Coordinates of C-alpha atoms and ligand atoms in Angstrom, one line a residue:
X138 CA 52.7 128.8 98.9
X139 CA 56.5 127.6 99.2
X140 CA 58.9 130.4 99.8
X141 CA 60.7 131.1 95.8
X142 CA 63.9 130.8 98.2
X143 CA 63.2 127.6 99.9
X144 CA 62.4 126.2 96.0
X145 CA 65.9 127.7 94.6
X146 CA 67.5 125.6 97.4
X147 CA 65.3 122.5 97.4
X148 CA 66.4 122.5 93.2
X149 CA 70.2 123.3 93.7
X150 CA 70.5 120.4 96.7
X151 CA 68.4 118.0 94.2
X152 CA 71.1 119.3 91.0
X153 CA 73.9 118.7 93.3
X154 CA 72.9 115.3 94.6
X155 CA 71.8 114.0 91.3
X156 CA 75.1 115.6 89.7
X157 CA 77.3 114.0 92.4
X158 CA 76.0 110.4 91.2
X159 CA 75.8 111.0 88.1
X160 CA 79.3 112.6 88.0
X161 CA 81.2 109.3 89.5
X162 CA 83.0 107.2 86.6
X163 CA 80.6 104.0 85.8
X164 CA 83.7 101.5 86.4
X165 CA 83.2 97.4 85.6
X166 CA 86.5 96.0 86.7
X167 CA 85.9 92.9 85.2
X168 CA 85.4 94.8 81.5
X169 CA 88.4 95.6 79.9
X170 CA 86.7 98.4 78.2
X171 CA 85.0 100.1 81.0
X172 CA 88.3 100.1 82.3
X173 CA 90.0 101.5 79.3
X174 CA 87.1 104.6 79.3
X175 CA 87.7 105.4 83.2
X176 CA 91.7 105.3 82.8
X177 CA 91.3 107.3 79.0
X178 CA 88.7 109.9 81.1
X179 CA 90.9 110.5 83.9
X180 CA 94.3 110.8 81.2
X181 CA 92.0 113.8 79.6
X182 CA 91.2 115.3 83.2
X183 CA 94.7 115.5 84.1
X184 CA 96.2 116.5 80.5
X185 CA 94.0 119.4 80.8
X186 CA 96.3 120.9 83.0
X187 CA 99.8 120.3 81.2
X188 CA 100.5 123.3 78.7
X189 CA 104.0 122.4 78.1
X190 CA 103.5 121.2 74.8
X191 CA 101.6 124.9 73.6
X192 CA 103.4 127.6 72.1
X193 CA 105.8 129.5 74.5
X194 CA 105.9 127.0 77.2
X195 CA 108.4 124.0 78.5
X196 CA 108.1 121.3 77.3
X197 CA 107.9 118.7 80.3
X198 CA 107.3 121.4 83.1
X199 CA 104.4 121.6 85.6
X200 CA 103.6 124.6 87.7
X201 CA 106.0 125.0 90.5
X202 CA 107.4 121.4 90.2
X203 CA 109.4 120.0 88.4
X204 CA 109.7 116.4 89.7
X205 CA 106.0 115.8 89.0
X206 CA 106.5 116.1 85.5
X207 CA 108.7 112.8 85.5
X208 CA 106.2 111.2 87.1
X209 CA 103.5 111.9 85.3
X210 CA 105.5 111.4 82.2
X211 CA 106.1 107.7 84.0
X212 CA 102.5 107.7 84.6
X213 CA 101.1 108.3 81.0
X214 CA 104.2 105.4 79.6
X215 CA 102.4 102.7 82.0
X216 CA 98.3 104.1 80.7
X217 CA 100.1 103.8 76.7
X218 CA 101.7 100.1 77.9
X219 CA 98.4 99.2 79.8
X220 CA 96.0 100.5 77.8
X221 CA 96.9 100.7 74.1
X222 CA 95.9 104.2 73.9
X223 CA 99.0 106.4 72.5
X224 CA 97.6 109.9 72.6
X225 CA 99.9 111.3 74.5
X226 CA 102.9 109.7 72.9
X227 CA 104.2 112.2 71.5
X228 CA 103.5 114.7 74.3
X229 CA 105.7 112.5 76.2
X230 CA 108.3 112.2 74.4
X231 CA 108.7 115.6 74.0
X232 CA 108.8 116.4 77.5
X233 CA 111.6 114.0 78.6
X234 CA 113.5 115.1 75.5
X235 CA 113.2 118.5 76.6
X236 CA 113.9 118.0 80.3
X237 CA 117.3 115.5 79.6
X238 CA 119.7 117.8 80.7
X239 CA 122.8 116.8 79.5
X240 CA 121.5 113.4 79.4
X241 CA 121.0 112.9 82.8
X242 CA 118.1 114.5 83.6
X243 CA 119.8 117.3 85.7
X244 CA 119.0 120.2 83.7
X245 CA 120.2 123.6 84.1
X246 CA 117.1 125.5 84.8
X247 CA 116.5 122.7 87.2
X248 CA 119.5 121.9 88.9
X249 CA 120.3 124.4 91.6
X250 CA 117.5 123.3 93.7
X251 CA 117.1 119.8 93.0
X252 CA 116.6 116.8 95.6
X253 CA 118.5 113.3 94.1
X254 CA 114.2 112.1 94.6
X255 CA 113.6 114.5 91.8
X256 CA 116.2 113.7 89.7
X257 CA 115.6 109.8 90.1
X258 CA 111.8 110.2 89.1
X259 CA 112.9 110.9 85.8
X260 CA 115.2 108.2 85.8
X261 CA 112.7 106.1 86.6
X262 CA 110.6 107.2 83.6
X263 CA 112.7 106.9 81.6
X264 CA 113.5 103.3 82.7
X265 CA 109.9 102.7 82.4
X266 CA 110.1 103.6 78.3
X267 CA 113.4 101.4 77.9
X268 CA 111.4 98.3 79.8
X269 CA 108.4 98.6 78.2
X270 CA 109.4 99.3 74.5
X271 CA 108.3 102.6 74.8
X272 CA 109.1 104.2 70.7
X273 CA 112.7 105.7 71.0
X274 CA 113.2 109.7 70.9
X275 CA 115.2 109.2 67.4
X276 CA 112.0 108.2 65.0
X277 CA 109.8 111.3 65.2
X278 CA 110.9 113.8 67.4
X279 CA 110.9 117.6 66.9
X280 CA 113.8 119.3 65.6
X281 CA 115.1 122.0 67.1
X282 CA 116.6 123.4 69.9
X283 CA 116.9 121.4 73.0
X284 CA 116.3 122.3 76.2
X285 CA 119.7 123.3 76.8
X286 CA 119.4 125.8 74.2
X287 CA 121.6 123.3 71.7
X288 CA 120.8 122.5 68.1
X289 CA 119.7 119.5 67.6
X290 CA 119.0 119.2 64.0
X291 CA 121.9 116.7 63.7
X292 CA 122.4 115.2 67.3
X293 CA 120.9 111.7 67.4
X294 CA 118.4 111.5 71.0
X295 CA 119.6 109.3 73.8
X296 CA 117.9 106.0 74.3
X297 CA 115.6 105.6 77.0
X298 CA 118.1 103.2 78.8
X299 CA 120.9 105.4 78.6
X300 CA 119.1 108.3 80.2
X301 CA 118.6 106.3 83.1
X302 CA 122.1 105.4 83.2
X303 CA 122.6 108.6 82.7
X304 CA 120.7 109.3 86.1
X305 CA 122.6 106.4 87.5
X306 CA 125.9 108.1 86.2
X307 CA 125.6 111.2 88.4
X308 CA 123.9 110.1 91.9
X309 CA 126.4 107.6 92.0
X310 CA 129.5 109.6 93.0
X311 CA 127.1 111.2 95.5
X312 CA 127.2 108.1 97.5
X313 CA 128.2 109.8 100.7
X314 CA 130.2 108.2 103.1
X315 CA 130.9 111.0 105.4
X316 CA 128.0 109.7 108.1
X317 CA 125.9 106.7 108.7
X318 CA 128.2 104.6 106.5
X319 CA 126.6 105.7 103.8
X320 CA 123.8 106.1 101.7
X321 CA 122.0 109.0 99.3
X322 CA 121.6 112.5 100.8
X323 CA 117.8 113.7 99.8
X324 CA 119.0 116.7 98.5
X325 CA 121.6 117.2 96.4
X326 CA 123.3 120.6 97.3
X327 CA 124.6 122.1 100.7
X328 CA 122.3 125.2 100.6
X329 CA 119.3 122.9 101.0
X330 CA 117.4 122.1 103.5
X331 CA 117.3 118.3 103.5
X332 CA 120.7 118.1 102.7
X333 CA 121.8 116.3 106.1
X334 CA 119.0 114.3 106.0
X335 CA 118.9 110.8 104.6
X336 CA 115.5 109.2 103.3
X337 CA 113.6 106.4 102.3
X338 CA 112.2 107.6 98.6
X339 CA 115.9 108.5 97.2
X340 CA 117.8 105.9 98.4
X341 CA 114.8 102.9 97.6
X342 CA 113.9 104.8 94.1
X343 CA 117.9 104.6 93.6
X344 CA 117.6 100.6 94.8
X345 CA 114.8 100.0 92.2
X346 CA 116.4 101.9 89.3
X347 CA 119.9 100.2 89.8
X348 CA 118.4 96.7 89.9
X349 CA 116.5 97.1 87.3
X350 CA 119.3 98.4 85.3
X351 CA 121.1 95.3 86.2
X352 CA 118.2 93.4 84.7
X353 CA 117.7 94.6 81.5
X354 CA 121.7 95.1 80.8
X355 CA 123.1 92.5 82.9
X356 CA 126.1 94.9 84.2
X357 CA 127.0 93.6 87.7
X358 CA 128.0 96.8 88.9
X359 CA 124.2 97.9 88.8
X360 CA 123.4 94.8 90.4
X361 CA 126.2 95.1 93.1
X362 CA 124.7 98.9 93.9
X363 CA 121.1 97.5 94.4
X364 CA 122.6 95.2 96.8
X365 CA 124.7 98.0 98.8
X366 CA 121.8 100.5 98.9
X367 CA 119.1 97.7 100.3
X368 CA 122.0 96.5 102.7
X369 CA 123.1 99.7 103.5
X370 CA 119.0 100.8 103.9
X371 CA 118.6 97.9 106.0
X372 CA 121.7 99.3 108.6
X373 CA 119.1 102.0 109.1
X374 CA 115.6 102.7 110.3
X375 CA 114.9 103.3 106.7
X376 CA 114.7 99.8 106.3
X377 CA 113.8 97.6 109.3
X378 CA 114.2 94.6 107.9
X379 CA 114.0 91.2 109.1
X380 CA 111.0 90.7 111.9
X381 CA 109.1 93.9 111.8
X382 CA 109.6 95.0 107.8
X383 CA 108.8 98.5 108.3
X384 CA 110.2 102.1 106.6
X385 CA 111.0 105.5 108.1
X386 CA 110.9 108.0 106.1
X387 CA 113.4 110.0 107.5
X388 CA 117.0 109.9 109.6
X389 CA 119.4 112.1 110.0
X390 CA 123.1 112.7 109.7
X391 CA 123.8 114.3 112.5
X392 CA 122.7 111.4 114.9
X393 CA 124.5 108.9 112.6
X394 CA 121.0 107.8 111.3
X395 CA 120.1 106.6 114.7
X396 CA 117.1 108.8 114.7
X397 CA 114.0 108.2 112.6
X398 CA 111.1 110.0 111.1
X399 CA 108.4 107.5 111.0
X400 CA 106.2 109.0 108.9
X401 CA 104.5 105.9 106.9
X402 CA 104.0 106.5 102.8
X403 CA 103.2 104.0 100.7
X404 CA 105.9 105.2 98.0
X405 CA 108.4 104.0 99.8
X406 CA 107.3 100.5 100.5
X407 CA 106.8 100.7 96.3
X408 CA 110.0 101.9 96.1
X409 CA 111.8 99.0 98.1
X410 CA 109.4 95.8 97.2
X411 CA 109.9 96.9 93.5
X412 CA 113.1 96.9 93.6
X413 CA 113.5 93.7 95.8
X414 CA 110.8 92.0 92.9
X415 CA 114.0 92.6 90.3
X416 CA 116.6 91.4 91.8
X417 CA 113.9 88.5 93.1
X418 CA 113.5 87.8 88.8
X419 CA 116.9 87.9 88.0
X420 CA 118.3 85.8 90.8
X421 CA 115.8 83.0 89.5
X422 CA 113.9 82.9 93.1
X423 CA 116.4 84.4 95.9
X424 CA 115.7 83.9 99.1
X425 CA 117.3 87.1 100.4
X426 CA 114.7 89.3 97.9
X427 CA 111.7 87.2 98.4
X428 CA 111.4 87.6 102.3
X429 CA 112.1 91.1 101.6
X430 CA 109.0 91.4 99.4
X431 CA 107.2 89.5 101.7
X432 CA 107.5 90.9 104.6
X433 CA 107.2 94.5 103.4
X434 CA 103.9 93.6 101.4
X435 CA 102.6 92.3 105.0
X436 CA 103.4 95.7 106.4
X437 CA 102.0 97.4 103.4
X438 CA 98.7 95.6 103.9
X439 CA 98.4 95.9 108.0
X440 CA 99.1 99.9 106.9
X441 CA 97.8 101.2 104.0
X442 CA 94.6 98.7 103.5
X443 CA 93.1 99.7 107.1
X444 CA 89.8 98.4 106.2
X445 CA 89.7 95.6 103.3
X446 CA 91.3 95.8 100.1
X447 CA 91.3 99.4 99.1
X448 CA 94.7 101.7 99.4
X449 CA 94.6 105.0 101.5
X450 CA 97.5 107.1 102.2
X451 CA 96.5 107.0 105.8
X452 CA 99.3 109.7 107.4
X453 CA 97.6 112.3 105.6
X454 CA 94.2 111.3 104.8
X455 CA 92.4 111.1 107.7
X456 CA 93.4 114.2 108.9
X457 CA 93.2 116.0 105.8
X458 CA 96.9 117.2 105.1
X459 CA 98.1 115.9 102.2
X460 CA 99.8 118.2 99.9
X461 CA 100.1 117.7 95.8
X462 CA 103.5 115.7 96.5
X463 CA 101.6 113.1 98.7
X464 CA 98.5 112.6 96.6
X465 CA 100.7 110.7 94.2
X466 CA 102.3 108.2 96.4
X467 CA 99.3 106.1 96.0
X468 CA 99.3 105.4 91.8
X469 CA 103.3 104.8 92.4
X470 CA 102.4 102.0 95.4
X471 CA 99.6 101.5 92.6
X472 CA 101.9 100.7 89.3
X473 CA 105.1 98.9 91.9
X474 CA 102.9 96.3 92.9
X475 CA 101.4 95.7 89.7
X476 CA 105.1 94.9 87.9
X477 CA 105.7 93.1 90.6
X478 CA 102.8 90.8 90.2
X479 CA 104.5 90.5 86.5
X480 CA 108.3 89.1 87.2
X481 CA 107.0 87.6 91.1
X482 CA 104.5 85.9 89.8
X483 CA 103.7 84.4 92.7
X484 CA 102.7 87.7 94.5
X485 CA 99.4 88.1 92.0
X486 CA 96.7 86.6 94.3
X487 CA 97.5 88.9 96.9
X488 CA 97.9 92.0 95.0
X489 CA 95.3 92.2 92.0
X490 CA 92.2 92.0 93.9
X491 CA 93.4 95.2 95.9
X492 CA 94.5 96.5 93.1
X493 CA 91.0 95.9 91.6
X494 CA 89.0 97.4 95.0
X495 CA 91.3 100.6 94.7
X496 CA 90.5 101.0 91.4
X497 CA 86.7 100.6 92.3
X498 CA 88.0 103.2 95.0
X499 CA 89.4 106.1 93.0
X500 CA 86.2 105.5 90.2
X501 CA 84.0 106.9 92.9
X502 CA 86.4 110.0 93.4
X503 CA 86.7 110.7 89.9
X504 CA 84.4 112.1 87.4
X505 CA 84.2 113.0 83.8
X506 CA 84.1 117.0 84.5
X507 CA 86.5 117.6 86.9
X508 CA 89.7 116.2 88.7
X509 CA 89.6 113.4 91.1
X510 CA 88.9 113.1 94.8
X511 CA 92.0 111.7 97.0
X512 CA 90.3 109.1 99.4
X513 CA 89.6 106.2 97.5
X514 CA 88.0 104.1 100.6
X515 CA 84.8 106.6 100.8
X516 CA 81.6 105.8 99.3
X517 CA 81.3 109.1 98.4
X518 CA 83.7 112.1 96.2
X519 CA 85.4 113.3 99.3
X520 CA 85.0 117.2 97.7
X521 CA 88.9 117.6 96.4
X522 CA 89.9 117.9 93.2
X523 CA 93.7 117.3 92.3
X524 CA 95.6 116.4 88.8
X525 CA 97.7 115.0 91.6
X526 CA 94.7 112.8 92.2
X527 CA 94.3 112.1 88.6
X528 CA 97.4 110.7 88.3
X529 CA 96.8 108.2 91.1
X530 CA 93.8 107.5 89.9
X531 CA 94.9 106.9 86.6
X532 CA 98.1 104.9 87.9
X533 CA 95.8 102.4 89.6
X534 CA 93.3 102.0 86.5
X535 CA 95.6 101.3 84.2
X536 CA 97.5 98.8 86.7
X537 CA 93.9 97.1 86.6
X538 CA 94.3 96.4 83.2
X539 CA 97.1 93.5 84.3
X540 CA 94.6 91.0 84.3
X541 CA 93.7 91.3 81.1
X542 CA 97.4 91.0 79.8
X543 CA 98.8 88.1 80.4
X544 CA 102.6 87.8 79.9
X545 CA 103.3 91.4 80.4
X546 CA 106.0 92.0 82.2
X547 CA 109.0 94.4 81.7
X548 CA 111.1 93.5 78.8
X549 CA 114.9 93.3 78.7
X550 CA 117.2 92.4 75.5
X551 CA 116.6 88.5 75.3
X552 CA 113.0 89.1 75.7
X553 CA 112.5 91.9 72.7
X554 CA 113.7 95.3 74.7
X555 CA 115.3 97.7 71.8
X556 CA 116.5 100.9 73.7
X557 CA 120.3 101.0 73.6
X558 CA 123.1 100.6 76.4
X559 CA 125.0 103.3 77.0
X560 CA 126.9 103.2 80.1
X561 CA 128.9 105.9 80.4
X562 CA 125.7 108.3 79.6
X563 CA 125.6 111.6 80.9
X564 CA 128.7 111.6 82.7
X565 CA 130.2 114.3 81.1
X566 CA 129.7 116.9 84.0
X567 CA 130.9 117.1 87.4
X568 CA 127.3 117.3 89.3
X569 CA 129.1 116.1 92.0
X570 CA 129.1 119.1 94.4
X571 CA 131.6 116.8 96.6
X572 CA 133.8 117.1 94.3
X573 CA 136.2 120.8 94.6
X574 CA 136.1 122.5 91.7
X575 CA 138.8 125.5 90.2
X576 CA 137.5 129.0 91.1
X577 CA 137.5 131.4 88.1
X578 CA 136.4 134.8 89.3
X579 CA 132.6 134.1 87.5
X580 CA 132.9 131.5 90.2
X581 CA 133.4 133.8 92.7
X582 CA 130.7 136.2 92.6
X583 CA 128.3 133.0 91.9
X584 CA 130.1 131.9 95.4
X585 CA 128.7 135.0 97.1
X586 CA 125.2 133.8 95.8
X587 CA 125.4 130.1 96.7
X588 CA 126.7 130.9 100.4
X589 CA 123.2 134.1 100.9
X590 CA 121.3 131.1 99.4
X591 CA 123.6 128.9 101.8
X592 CA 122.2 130.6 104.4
X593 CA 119.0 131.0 103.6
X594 CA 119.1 126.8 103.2
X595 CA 120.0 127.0 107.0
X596 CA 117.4 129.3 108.0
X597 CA 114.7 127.1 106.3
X598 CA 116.2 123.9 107.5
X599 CA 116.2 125.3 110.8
X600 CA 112.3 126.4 110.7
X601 CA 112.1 123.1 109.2
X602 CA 113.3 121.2 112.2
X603 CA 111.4 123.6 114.2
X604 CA 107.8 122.9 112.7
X605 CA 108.1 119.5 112.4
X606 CA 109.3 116.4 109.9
X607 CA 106.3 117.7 107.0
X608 CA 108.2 116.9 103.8
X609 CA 108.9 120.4 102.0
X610 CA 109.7 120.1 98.4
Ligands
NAG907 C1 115.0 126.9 80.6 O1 114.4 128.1 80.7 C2 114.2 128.9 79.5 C3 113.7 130.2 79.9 O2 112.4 130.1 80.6 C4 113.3 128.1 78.6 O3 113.2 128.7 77.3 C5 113.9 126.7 78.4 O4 113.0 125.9 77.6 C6 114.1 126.0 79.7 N1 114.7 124.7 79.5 C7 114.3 123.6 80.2 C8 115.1 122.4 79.9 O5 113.4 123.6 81.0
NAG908 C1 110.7 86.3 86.2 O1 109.9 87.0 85.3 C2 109.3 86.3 84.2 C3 108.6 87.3 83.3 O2 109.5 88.1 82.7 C4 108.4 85.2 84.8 O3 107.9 84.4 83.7 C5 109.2 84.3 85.7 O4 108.4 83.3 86.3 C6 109.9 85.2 86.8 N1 110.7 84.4 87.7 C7 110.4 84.0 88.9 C8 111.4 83.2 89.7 O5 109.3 84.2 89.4
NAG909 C1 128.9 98.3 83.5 O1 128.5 99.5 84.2 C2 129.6 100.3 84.6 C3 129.1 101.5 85.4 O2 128.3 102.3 84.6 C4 130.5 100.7 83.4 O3 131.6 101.4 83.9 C5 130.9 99.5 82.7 O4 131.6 99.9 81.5 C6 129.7 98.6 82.3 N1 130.2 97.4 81.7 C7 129.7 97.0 80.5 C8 130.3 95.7 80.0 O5 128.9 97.6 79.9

C-alpha cells in the first residue's frame, strides 16, 4: 500500500499544479470583453489593498508611500477612460482631493520628505483627468474637511488642469542652476539624500507634464519649458540623444553631470518619448520631436523587449531585485506608449502588437485570487505577488483596449476638454527651499530639527554612495 504521506503530497502537488492553471486570467486579446474582465479582475486585486477611503484612514494614502498613490490614482483614470468601467470614480476623486495640498499637490504631511518625482506623479494624474474628461472634483464630492484640515463646505475644488499647473507652479522655481547648467534636483530639500543628484524620471516626467500643458492650454511658456528641460536633458547623459538615444538614470552634481548612473528603466524612456509625442502633435509633425521618439522607441525595443514583443524590466528582473517602486515602471512604459500611438499616429504598428504580447504576458502572472506576478515574459506565474504588479498589469490591459477605440486620444479645449485653466494655481506658498526665508524663533527650534535631519540626510546619502546607485525612496 502507498505510504498516507506520499498520497498527501502526490494530492497537494496535483492541487497546486491544477490551481496554478487554473488560477491564470483566461485573456483573448482580440475580445474586447475578455479584455475588459482581466483589466476589471486585476482593478479588484489591487483595490483590495487601498483602505483610504474606510473610516479613519487618508484618503489617497498607501502604506509607507505616498507617491504610489498618484500613480495608481493615474492608473485607475486610464482603466475608467479605457475601459468604461467607473467603480472607482469616486474613490479617486477623493483621494486627489484629499492629497492636493494647497493645490499643488505638496501637502503638509507629505512635504518634508518629498522627491520633485513624487510630487510630479500626481501632477501627472491629475493631467491625466484634465485630458481625458475625467468628471471634475466640484459635482459630487464629499464635504468636509480637506486634507489640510480646512472647511470646505463652501470652497469650490480645483480643476484637474489647474492642479497640474499647480505642480508646474512650484517645481518651476526649483529649476536649479547652481551646477550642470541646470535642470530638476530629484529631491526637493537639502536634508535628503538625492538632493545633489540629478535624474532622468523628474526632469523627463517634468518634460511630459509641461508639454502637455502647453497642449491642452496653448501657453508658450509651458511649451518653451518642455523645450529647455529635453534640451537641457540632452546636455546630459540623461539624455543621449542623437546617434545612440539612450537614458541614464542618474548624474550628479558634484561632477557637473559628467558622471552617469546607467541603470536602464523603462519609466524613463516613457517619460521622455511621451513627452516628445506632445510636442510632436502640436508642432503638426516636427522633425526635432519625431527623431526623438524614434530613436528612443528603437532603444526601448533593443532593451526592454529582449526576446520578442513582450516588456520586461530587465535591470531587476532577471536577477530578482526589484523593489515595489520598480515593479510599476512597466504599466507607465505600458500607458506612454499607448497615448503616444493616439496623437503619433504613425507609431501604432510598432507599438500595439507589443502592447498586445505584454498584455498576453502579465495575464499569465495574474490571477483572480491573488496579486500579480512581475515577469510578464515567463510562461509560467513567476511566484510574486505585488499590488505594484497589479498596477502594471492593469496599466497594460487597459492600454490593450486602444484598438478597440478608435479616435481616442487626449482631449484639449477645441476638441471637448472641460477642466478649467488656472495658471497661477497653487502658487500661493514659497516651496521653494532656495528661496531664504525670515526666521521667527518657531523657525528656530524647527532649524535645530531640519539641520539633525540635515545630517542624518548626509549620513544616508553617504551609505547611499557607499552601497551603490539602488534607488532609495
Ligand atoms: C495628515 O495627517 C492627519 C493625521 O494623521 C490626517 O488626519 C490627515 O488626513 C492627513 N492629511 C493628508 C492630506 O494626508
Ligand atoms: C495629432 O493628434 C491627433 C489626435 O488628437 C491626430 O488625429 C493627428 O494625426 C496628430 N498629428 C500628427 C502630426 O500626427
Ligand atoms: C501662461 O503661463 C504662465 C506661467 O504659468 C502664466 O504666468 C501666464 O499668465 C499664462 N498666460 C496665459 C495667457 O494664460
Amino acid at each position: 500500500m502507498l505510504n498516507p504521506k506520499w498520497l498527501w503530497i502526490l494530492s497537494v502537488a496535483i492541487t497546486l499544479a491544477v490551481k496554478g492553471a487554473v488560477g491564470a486570467l483566461d485573456l483573448n486579446i482580440d475580445d474586447p470583453d475578455s479584455i475588459r474582465t482581466a483589466a476589471k479582475t486585476t482593478a479588484k486585486n489591487m483595490m483590495s489593498q487601498y483602505h483610504g477611503h474606510e473610516p479613519g484612514q487618508i484618503p489617497g494614502k498607501l502604506p509607507d508611500t505616498w507617491w504610489e498613490g498618484g500613480a495608481m490614482f493615474m492608473t485607475l483614470i486610464q482603466y475608467w477612460y479605457w475601459t468604461g468601467d467607473d467603480t472607482y470614480n469616486d474613490i479617486t476623486r477623493q483621494g486627489m482631493l484629499w492629497q492636493k495640498g494647497r493645490n499643488d499637490f505638496f501637502p503638509r504631511n507629505e512635504s518634508s520628505y518629498l522627491g520633485n518625482d513624487d510630487q510630479m506623479f500626481w501632477g501627472l494624474a491629475a493631467m491625466t483627468a484634465a485630458e481625458l474628461g475625467f468628471p471634475e472634483g466640484n459635482s459630487e464630492v464629499e464635504r468636509g474637511k480637506d486634507g489640510e484640515g480646512k472647511e470646505e463646505k463652501k470652497e469650490k475644488q480645483p480643476s484637474w488642469l489647474s492642479l497640474a499647473q499647480g505642480v508646474f507652479n512650484t517645481q518651476a522655481p526649483r529649476w536649479d542652476t547652481s551646477a550642470c547648467g541646470g535642470g530638476m534636483r530629484w529631491q526637493v530639500w537639502p536634508y535628503q539624500g538625492g538632493y545633489t543628484t540629478k535624474n532622468a524620471i523628474t526632469n523627463g516626467g517634468l518634460f511630459q507634464l509641461t508639454a502637455r500643458l502647453g497642449r491642452y492650454t496653448k501657453n508658450e511658456t509651458y511649451l518653451d519649458w518642455a523645450e529647455k528641460i529635453w534640451d537641457w536633458s540632452a546636455s546630459t547623459p540623461l539624455l543621449r540623444a542623437g546617434g545612440e538615444w539612450t537614458i541614464a538614470d542618474t548624474t550628479s552634481m558634484a561632477n557637473q553631470c559628467q558622471d552617469h548612473g546607467d541603470q536602464q528603466w523603462t519609466y524613463n524612456y516613457g517619460a521622455y518619448i511621451g513627452g516628445a509625442a506632445y510636442m510632436y502633435n502640436l508642432t503638426n509633425g516636427g522633425e526635432k520631436w519625431r527623431a526623438g521618439i524614434d530613436g528612443l522607441l528603437g532603444t526601448t525595443w533593443k532593451t526592454f523587449f529582449p526576446r520578442g514583443n513582450t516588456m520586461s524590466e530587465i535591470w531587476c528582473e532577471r536577477s530578482v531585485t526589484c523593489d515595489r517602486n520598480e515593479d510599476l515602471f512597466k504599466g507607465f512604459l505600458s500607458s506612454w506608449l499607448t497615448f503616444t500611438t493616439t496623437i503619433a499616429p504613425y507609431t501604432a504598428d510598432a507599438i500595439i502588437p507589443r502592447i498586445q504580447q505584454s498584455a498576453l504576458g502579465a495575464s499569465r502572472q495574474c490571477s483572480h485570487d491573488r496579486s500579480c506576478g512581475r515577469r510578464w515574459n515567463k510562461d509560467a506565474w513567476d511566484g510574486s505577488s505585488t499590488m505594484e504588479s497589479d498596477m502594471s498589469a492593469l496599466s497594460v490591459f487597459s492600454s490593450a483596449m486602444a484598438p478597440f477605440k478608435p479616435g481616442a486620444a487626449p482631449l484639449t479645449p477645441e476638441t471637448g476638454a472641460f477642466s478649467k485653466s488656472n495658471p497661477s494655481a497653487g502658487s500661493d506658498e514659497d516651496t521653494n527651499p532656495q528661496k531664504q526665508r525670515i526666521i521667527s524663533d518657531g523657525d528656530r527650534a524647527g532649524a535645530v530639527f531640519v539641520t539633525l535631519l540635515f545630517l542624518a540626510g548626509w549620513i544616508w546619502g553617504f551609505a547611499w554612495l557607499v552601497c551603490g546607485n539602488e534607488q532609495i525612496k
